[in-house]
Short mmCIF file of C-alpha atoms in Angstrom, two decimals:
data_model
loop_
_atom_site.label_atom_id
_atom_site.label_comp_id
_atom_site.label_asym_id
_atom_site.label_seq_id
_atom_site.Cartn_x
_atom_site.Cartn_y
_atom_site.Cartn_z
CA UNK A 204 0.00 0.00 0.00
CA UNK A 205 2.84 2.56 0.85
CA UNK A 206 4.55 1.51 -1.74
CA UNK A 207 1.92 2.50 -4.27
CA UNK A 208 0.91 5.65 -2.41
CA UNK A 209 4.43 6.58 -2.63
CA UNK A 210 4.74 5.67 -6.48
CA UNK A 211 1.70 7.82 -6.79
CA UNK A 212 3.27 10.82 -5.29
CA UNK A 213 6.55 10.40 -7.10
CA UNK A 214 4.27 10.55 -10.16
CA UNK A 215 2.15 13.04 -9.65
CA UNK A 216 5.16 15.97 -8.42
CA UNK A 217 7.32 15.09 -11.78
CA UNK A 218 3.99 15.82 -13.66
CA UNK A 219 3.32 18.63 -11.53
CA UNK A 220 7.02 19.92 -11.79
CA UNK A 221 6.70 19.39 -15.64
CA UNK A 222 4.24 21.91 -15.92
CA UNK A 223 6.23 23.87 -13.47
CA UNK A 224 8.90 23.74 -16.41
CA UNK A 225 5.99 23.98 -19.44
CA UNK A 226 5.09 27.40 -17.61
CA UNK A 227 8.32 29.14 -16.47
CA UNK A 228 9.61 27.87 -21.04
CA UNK A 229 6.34 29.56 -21.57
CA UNK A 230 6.68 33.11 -19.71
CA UNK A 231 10.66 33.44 -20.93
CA UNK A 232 9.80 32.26 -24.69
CA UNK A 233 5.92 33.89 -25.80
CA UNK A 234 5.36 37.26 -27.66
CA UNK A 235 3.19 39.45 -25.92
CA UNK A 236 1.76 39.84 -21.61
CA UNK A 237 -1.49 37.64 -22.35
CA UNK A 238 0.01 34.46 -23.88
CA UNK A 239 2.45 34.92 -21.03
CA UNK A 240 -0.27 35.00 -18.15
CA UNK A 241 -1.78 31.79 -20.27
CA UNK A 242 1.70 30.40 -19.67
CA UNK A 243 1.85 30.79 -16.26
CA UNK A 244 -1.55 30.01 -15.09
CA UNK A 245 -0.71 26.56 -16.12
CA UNK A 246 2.37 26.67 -13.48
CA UNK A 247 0.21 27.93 -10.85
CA UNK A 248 -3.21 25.41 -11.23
CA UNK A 249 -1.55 21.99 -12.95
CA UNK A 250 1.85 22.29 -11.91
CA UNK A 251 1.14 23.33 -8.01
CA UNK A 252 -2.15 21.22 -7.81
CA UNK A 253 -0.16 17.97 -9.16
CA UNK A 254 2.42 18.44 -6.80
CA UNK A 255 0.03 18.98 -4.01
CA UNK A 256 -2.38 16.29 -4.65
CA UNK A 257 0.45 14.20 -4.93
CA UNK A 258 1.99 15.09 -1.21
CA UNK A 259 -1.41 14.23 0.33
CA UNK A 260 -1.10 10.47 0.70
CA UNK A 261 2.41 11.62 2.22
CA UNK A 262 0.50 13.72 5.37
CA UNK A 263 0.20 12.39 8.71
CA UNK A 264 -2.98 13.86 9.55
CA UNK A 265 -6.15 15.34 7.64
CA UNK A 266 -5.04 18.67 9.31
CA UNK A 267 -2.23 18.83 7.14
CA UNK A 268 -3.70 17.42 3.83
CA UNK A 269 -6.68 20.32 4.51
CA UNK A 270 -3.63 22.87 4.80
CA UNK A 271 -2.09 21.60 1.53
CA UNK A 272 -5.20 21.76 -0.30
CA UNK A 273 -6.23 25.33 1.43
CA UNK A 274 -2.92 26.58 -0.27
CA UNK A 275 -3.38 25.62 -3.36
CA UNK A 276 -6.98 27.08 -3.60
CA UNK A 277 -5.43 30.60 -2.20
CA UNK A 278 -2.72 30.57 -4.88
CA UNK A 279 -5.64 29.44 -7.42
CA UNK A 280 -7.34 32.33 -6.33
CA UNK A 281 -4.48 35.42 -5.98
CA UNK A 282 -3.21 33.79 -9.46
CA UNK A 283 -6.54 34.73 -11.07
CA UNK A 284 -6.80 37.61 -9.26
CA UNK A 285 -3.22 39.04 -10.94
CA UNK A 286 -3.96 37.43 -14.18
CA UNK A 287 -7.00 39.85 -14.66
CA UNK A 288 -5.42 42.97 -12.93
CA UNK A 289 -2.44 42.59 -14.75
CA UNK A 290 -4.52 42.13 -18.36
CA UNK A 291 -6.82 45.11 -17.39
CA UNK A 292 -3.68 46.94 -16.34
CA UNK A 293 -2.54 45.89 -20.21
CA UNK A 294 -5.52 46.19 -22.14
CA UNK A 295 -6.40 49.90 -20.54
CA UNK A 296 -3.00 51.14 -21.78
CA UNK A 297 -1.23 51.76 -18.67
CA UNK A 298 1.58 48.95 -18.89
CA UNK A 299 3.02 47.53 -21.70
CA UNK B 97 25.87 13.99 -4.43
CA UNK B 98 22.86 13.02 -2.18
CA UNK B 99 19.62 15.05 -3.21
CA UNK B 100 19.51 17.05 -0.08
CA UNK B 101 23.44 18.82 -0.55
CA UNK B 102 22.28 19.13 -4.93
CA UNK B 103 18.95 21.08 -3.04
CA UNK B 104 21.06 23.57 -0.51
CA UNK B 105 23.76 24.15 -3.30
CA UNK B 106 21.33 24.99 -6.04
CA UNK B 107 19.44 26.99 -3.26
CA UNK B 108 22.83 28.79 -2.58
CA UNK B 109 23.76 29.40 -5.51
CA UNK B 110 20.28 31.17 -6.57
CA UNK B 111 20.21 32.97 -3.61
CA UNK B 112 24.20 34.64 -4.59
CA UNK B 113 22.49 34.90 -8.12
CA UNK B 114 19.69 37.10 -6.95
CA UNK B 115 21.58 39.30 -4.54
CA UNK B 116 24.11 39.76 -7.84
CA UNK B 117 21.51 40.74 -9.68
CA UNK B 118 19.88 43.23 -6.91
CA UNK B 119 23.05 44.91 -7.19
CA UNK B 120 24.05 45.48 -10.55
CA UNK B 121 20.80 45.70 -12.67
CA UNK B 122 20.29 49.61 -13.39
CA UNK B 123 16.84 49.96 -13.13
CA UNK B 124 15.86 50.54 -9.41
CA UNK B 125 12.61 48.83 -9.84
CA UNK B 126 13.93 45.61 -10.78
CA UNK B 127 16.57 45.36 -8.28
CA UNK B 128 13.55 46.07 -5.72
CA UNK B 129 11.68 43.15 -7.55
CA UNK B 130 15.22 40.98 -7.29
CA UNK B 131 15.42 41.66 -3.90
CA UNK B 132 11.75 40.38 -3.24
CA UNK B 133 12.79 37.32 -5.22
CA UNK B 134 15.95 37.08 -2.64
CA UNK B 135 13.57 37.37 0.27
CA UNK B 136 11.58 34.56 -1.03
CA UNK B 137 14.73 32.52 -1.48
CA UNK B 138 16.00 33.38 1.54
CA UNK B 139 12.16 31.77 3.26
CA UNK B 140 13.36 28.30 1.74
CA UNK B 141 17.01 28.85 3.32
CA UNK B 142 15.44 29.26 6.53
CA UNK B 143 13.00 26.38 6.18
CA UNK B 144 15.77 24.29 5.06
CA UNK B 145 17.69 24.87 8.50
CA UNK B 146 14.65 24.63 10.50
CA UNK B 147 14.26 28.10 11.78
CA UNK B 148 10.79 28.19 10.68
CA UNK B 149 9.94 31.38 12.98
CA UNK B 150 12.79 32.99 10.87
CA UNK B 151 11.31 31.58 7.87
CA UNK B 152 7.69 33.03 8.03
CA UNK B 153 9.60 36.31 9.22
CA UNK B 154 11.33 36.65 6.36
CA UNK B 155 8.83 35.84 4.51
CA UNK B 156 6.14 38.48 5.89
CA UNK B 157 8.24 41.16 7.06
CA UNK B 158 11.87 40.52 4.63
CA UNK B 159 10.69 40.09 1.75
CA UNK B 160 6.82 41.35 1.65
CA UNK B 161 6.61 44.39 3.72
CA UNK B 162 9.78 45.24 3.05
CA UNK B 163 9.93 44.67 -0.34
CA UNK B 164 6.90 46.86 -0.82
CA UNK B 165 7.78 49.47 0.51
CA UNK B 166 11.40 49.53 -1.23
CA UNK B 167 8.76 49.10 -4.37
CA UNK B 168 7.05 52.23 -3.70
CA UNK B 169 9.87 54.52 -3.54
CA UNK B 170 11.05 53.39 -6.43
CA UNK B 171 8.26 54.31 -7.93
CA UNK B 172 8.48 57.89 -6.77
CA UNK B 173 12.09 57.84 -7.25
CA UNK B 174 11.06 57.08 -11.16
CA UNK B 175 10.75 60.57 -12.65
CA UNK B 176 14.77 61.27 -11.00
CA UNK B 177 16.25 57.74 -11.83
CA UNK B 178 17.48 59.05 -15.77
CA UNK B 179 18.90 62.26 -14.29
CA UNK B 180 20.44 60.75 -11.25
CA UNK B 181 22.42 57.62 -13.59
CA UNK B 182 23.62 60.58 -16.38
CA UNK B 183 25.45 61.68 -13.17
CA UNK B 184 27.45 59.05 -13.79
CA UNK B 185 30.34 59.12 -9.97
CA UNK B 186 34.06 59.80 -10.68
CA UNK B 187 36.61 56.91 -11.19
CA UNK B 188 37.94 57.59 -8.13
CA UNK B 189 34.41 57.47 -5.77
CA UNK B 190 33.82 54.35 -7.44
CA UNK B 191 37.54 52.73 -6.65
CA UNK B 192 36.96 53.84 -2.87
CA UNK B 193 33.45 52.26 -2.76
CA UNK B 194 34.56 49.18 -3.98
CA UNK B 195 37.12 49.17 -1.68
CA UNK B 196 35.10 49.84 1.20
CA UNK B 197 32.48 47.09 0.05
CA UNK B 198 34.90 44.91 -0.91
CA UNK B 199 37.05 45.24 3.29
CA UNK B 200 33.25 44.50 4.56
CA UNK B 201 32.70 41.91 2.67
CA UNK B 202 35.87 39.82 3.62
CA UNK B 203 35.69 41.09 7.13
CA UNK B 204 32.02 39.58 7.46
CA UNK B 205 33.86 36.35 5.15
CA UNK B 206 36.64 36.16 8.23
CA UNK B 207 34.34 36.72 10.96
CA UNK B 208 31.95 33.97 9.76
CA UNK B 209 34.72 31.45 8.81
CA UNK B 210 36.02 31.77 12.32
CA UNK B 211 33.72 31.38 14.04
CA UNK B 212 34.51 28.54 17.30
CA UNK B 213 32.69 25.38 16.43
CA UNK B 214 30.56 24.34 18.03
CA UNK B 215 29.29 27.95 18.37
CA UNK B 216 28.59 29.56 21.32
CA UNK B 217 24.71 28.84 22.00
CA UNK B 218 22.53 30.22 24.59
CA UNK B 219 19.96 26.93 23.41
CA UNK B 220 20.33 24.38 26.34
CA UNK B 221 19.39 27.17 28.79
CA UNK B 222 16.50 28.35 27.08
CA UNK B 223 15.51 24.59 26.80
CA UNK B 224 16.54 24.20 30.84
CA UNK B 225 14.01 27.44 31.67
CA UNK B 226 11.52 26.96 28.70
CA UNK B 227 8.66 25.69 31.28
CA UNK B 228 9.02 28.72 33.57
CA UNK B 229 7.24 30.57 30.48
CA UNK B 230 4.79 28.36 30.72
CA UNK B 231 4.77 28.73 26.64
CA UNK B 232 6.00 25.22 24.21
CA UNK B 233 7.54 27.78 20.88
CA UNK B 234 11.59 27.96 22.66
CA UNK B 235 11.31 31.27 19.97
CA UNK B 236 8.37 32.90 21.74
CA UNK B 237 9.84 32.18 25.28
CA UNK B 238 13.13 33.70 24.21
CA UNK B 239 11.19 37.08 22.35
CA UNK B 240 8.78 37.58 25.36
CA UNK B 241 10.64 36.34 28.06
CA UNK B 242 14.11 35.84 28.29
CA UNK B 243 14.89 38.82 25.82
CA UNK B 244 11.92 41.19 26.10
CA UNK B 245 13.53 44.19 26.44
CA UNK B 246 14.71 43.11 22.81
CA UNK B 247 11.11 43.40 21.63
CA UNK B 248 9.55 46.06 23.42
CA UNK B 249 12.42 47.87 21.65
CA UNK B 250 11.48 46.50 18.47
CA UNK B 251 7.74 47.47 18.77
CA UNK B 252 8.75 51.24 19.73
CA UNK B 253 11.02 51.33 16.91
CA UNK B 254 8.18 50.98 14.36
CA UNK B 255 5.96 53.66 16.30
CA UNK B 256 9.03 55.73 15.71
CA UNK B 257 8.93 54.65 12.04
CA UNK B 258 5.71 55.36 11.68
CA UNK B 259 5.80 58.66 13.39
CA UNK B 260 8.82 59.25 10.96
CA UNK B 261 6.78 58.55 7.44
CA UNK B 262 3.92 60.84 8.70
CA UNK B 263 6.30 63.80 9.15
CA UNK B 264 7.01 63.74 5.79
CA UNK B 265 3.53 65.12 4.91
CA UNK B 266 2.75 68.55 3.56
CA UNK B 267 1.88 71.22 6.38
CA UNK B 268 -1.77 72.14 4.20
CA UNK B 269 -2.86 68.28 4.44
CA UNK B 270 -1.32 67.30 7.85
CA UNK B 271 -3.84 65.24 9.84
CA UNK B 272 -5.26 64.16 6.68
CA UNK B 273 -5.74 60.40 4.99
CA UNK B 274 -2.66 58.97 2.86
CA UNK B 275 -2.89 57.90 -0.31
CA UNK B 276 -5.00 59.00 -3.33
CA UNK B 277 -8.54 58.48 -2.84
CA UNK B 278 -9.70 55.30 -4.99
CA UNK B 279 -13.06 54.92 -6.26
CA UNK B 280 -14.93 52.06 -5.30
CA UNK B 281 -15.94 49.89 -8.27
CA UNK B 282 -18.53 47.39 -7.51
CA UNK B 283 -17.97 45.00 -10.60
CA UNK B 284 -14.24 45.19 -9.91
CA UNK B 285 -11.65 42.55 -9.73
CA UNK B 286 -10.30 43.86 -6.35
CA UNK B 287 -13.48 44.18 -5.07
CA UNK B 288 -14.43 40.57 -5.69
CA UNK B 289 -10.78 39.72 -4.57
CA UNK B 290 -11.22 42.07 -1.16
CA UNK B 291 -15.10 39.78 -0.63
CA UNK B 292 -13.51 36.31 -0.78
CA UNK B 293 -9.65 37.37 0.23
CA UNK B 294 -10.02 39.14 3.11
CA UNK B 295 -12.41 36.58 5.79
CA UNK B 296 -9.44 34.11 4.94
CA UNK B 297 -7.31 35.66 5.71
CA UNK B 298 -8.26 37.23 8.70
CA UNK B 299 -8.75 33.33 10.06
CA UNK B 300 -5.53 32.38 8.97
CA UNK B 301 -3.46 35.90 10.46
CA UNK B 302 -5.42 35.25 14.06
CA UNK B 303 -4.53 31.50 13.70
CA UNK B 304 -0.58 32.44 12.68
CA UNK B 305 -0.72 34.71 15.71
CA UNK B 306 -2.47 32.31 18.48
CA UNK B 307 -0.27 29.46 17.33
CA UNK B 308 2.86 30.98 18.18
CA UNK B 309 2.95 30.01 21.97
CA UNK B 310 3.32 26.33 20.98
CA UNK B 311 4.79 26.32 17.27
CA UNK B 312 6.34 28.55 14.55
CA UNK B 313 4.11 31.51 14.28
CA UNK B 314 3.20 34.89 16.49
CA UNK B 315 2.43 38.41 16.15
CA UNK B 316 4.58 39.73 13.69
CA UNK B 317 3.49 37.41 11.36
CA UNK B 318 0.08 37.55 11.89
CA UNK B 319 0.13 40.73 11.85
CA UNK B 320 1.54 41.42 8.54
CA UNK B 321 -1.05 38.86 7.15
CA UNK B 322 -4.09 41.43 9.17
CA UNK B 323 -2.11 44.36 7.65
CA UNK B 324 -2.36 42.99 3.94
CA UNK B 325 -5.67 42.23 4.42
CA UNK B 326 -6.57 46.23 5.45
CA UNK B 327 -4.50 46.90 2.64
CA UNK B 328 -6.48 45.55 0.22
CA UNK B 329 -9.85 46.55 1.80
CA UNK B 330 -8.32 50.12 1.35
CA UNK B 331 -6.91 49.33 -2.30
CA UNK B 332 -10.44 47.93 -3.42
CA UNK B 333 -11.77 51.34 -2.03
CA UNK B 334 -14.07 49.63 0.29
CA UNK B 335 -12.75 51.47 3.07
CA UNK B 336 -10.83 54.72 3.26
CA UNK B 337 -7.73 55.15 4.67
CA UNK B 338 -7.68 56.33 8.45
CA UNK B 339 -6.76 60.46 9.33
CA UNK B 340 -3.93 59.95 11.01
CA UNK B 341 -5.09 62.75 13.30
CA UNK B 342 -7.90 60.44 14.80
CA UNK B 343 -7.55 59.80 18.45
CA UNK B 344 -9.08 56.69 18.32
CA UNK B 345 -6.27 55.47 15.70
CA UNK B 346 -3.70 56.99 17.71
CA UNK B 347 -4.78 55.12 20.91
CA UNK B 348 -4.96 51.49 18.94
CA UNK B 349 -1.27 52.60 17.45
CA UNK B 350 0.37 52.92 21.09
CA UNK B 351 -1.52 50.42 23.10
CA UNK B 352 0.57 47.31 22.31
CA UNK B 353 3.58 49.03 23.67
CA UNK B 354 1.76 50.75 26.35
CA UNK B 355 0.67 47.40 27.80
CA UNK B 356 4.26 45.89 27.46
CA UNK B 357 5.57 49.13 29.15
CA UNK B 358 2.83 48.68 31.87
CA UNK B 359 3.85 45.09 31.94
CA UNK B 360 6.92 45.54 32.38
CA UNK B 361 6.39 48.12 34.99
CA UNK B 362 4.65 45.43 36.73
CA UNK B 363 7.43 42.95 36.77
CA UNK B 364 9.54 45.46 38.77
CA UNK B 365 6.75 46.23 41.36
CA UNK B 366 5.96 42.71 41.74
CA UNK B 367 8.99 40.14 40.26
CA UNK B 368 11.45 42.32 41.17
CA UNK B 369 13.08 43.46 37.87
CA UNK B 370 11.22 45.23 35.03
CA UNK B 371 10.10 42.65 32.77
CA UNK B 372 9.98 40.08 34.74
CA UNK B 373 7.03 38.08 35.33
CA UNK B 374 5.42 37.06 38.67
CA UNK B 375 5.54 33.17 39.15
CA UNK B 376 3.30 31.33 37.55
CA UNK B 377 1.48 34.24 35.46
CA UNK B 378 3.96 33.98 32.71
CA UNK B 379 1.90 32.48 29.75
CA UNK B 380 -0.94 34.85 31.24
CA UNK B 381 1.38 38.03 30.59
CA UNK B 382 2.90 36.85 27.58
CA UNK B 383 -0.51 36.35 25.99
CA UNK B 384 -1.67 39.74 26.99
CA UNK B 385 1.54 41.58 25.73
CA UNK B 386 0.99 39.20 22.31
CA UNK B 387 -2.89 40.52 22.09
CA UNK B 388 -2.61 43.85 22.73
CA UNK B 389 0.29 43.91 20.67
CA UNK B 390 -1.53 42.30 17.60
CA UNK B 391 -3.63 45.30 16.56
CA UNK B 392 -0.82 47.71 17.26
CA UNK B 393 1.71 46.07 14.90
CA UNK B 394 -1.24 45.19 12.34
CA UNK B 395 -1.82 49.31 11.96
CA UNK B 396 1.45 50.58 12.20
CA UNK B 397 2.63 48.11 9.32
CA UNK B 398 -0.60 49.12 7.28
CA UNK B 399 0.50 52.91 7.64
CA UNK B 400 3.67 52.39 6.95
CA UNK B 401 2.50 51.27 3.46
CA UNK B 402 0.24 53.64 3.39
CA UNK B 403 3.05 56.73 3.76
CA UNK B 404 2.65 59.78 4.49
CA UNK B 405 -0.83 62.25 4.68
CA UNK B 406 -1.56 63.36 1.13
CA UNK B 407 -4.93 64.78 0.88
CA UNK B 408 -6.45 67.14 3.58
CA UNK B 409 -8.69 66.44 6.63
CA UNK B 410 -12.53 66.15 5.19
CA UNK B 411 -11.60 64.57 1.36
#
């Protein structure tokens, strides 16, 4: 069982660390601001969501897995957040 | 190479990276940015050598406050920044600053290289006295007991910061709000952000700060995390930003370190030495200090953001 929990989490952070690497090629290599937020929204939900749902099974208590999840959520949430100001910001002619 | 020497010399090397780049980029703003970037770094050094208290410091204060406020005078230092680099220093300023950066830097190099191994730690007597505090976090017993004088110095300092920002303020607005008044725009991303943002974080800065008597956490860092959220309840214009005139703001600024004062006071009437604390009503006193310290430190780092009085008493 531990062994396959622990196969599972050694699976799911490469994957997540993938898009980790996906996102950062992303932001250095595209044109313009948007396809670069595109780029690293993908960092941000995959990348950090893979990596924490594959931690969970390595918790010692639902306190901890609730933490782990709580974080991602809040870094789900300020990414969108900054995504949208920063496009706004873009779009409205005050950054470029 | 095991995996855990490859982590701490990548993490090393990043971390001498990013302070080379805060150094020598040219613009101001992103050396504040690289600097922010070194802060964050500088949370995972911590966290790798278990100082987690340090670590959420860094983070909060380092780094973010920090950081931010380095970011906004930048930003008012933009319109100068051309002018002041055409102003290129002579040859020989710039021979004598690298030599005097260069002597600090080895000094610090020599000083840290010989340093006695094992160093000299103060650890096994905090870890002897630790239950006198009547607190489980060895960092909290050592910041509100054994070294409070340390931190009731620390808290006055930022009053005095504080005090310092606002008397940069125009005579014709003194008393007034800081910042530029922002418009509140229902439909607004920062207004949906300050609706769902700011209950959580509330929890979590009160949980940060009530979990510090047992494990890494306290006020300081929950604080910052109450300060942010303010912040953006003031950015997303859902709230103005206080007159720094008002009593009431005043009183709330000076009556974390009023109670430590009084506190300490107490000690010398009672435990015989100020700061000390009566036996047995240690974790009592501590806790009271933390609380009334909370709001305190949660405005003055929100003003300090906020800078100086810009627009006059009634706008």
């Amino acid at each position: 069982m531990s062994l396959l929990l622990n196969l599972w989490t050694i699976l799911a952070v490469s994957l997540g660390v993938f898009f980790f690497l996906a996102g950062t090629l992303g932001l250095l290599r595209f044109p313009d601001v948007f396809t670069r937020l595109h780029a690293l929204t993908k960092a941000d939900n995959l990348g950090l969501g893979l990596v924490v749902l594959g931690l969970l099974p390595q918790m010692n208590s639902i306190h901890a897995m609730l933490k782990l999840l709580l974080i991602w959520l809040l870094v789900l949430f300020s990414g969108a957040i900054v995504s949208q100001m920063l496009a706004q910001a873009v779009r409205s002619g005050k950054l470029d | 190479m095991t995996p855990s020497l490859a982590l701490n010399l990548a993490l090393a090397l990043l971390l001498l990276g990013m302070a080379g780049w805060a150094v020598l980029v040219r613009s101001t703003q992103a050396a504040v940015i690289g600097f922010m970037v070194y802060g964050l770094l500088l949370t995972l050094a911590w966290a790798r050598l278990d100082g987690l208290d340090v670590a959420l410091t860094e983070a909060a204060i380092g780094g973010g406050l920090t950081g931010f406020l380095l970011l906004g005078a930048a930003v008012r230092l933009r319109s100068v920044e051309h002018r002041a680099m055409l102003q290129a220093p002579g040859l020989a300023t710039r021979i004598l600053a690298a030599l005097a950066a260069g002597s600090i830097t080895l000094l610090l190099a020599f000083a840290v290289l010989t340093l006695p191994s094992p160093a000299p730690s103060l650890a096994p007597a905090v870890a002897e006295n630790i239950a006198m505090t009547q607190v489980g976090n060895p960092i909290t017993a050592v910041l509100l007991a054994f070294r409070a004088l340390d931190t009731l110095l620390e808290a006055l300092v930022l009053v005095l910061a504080m005090i310092g920002i606002w008397s940069l303020a125009d005579d014709r607005v003194w008393g007034g709000r800081p910042g530029f008044a922002i418009a509140h725009d229902a439909s607004g991303i920062l207004h949906y952000a300050a609706r769902i943002l700011v209950p959580i974080g509330v929890v979590i800065g009160g949980y940060i700060f009530w979990i510090g008597a047992d494990d890494p956490g306290g006020k300081f860092q929950g604080a910052t995390l109450l300060a942010a959220m303010w912040l953006l309840l003031v950015l997303a214009g859902l709230r103005d930003a206080p007159r720094v005139s008002s009593q009431t703001l005043r009183l709330w600024v000076v009556l974390g370190p009023l109670v430590f004062i009084g506190v300490g006071g107490l000690g010398s009437w009672v435990a015989g030495s100020f700061l000390g604390y009566p036996q047995g009503y240690a974790k009592l006193m501590i806790v009271a200090v933390e609380l009334a310290l909370l709001p305190s430190l949660t405005l003055i780092l929100g003003l300090l953001i906020m800078g100086a009085p810009k627009r006059e008493i009634g706008r």
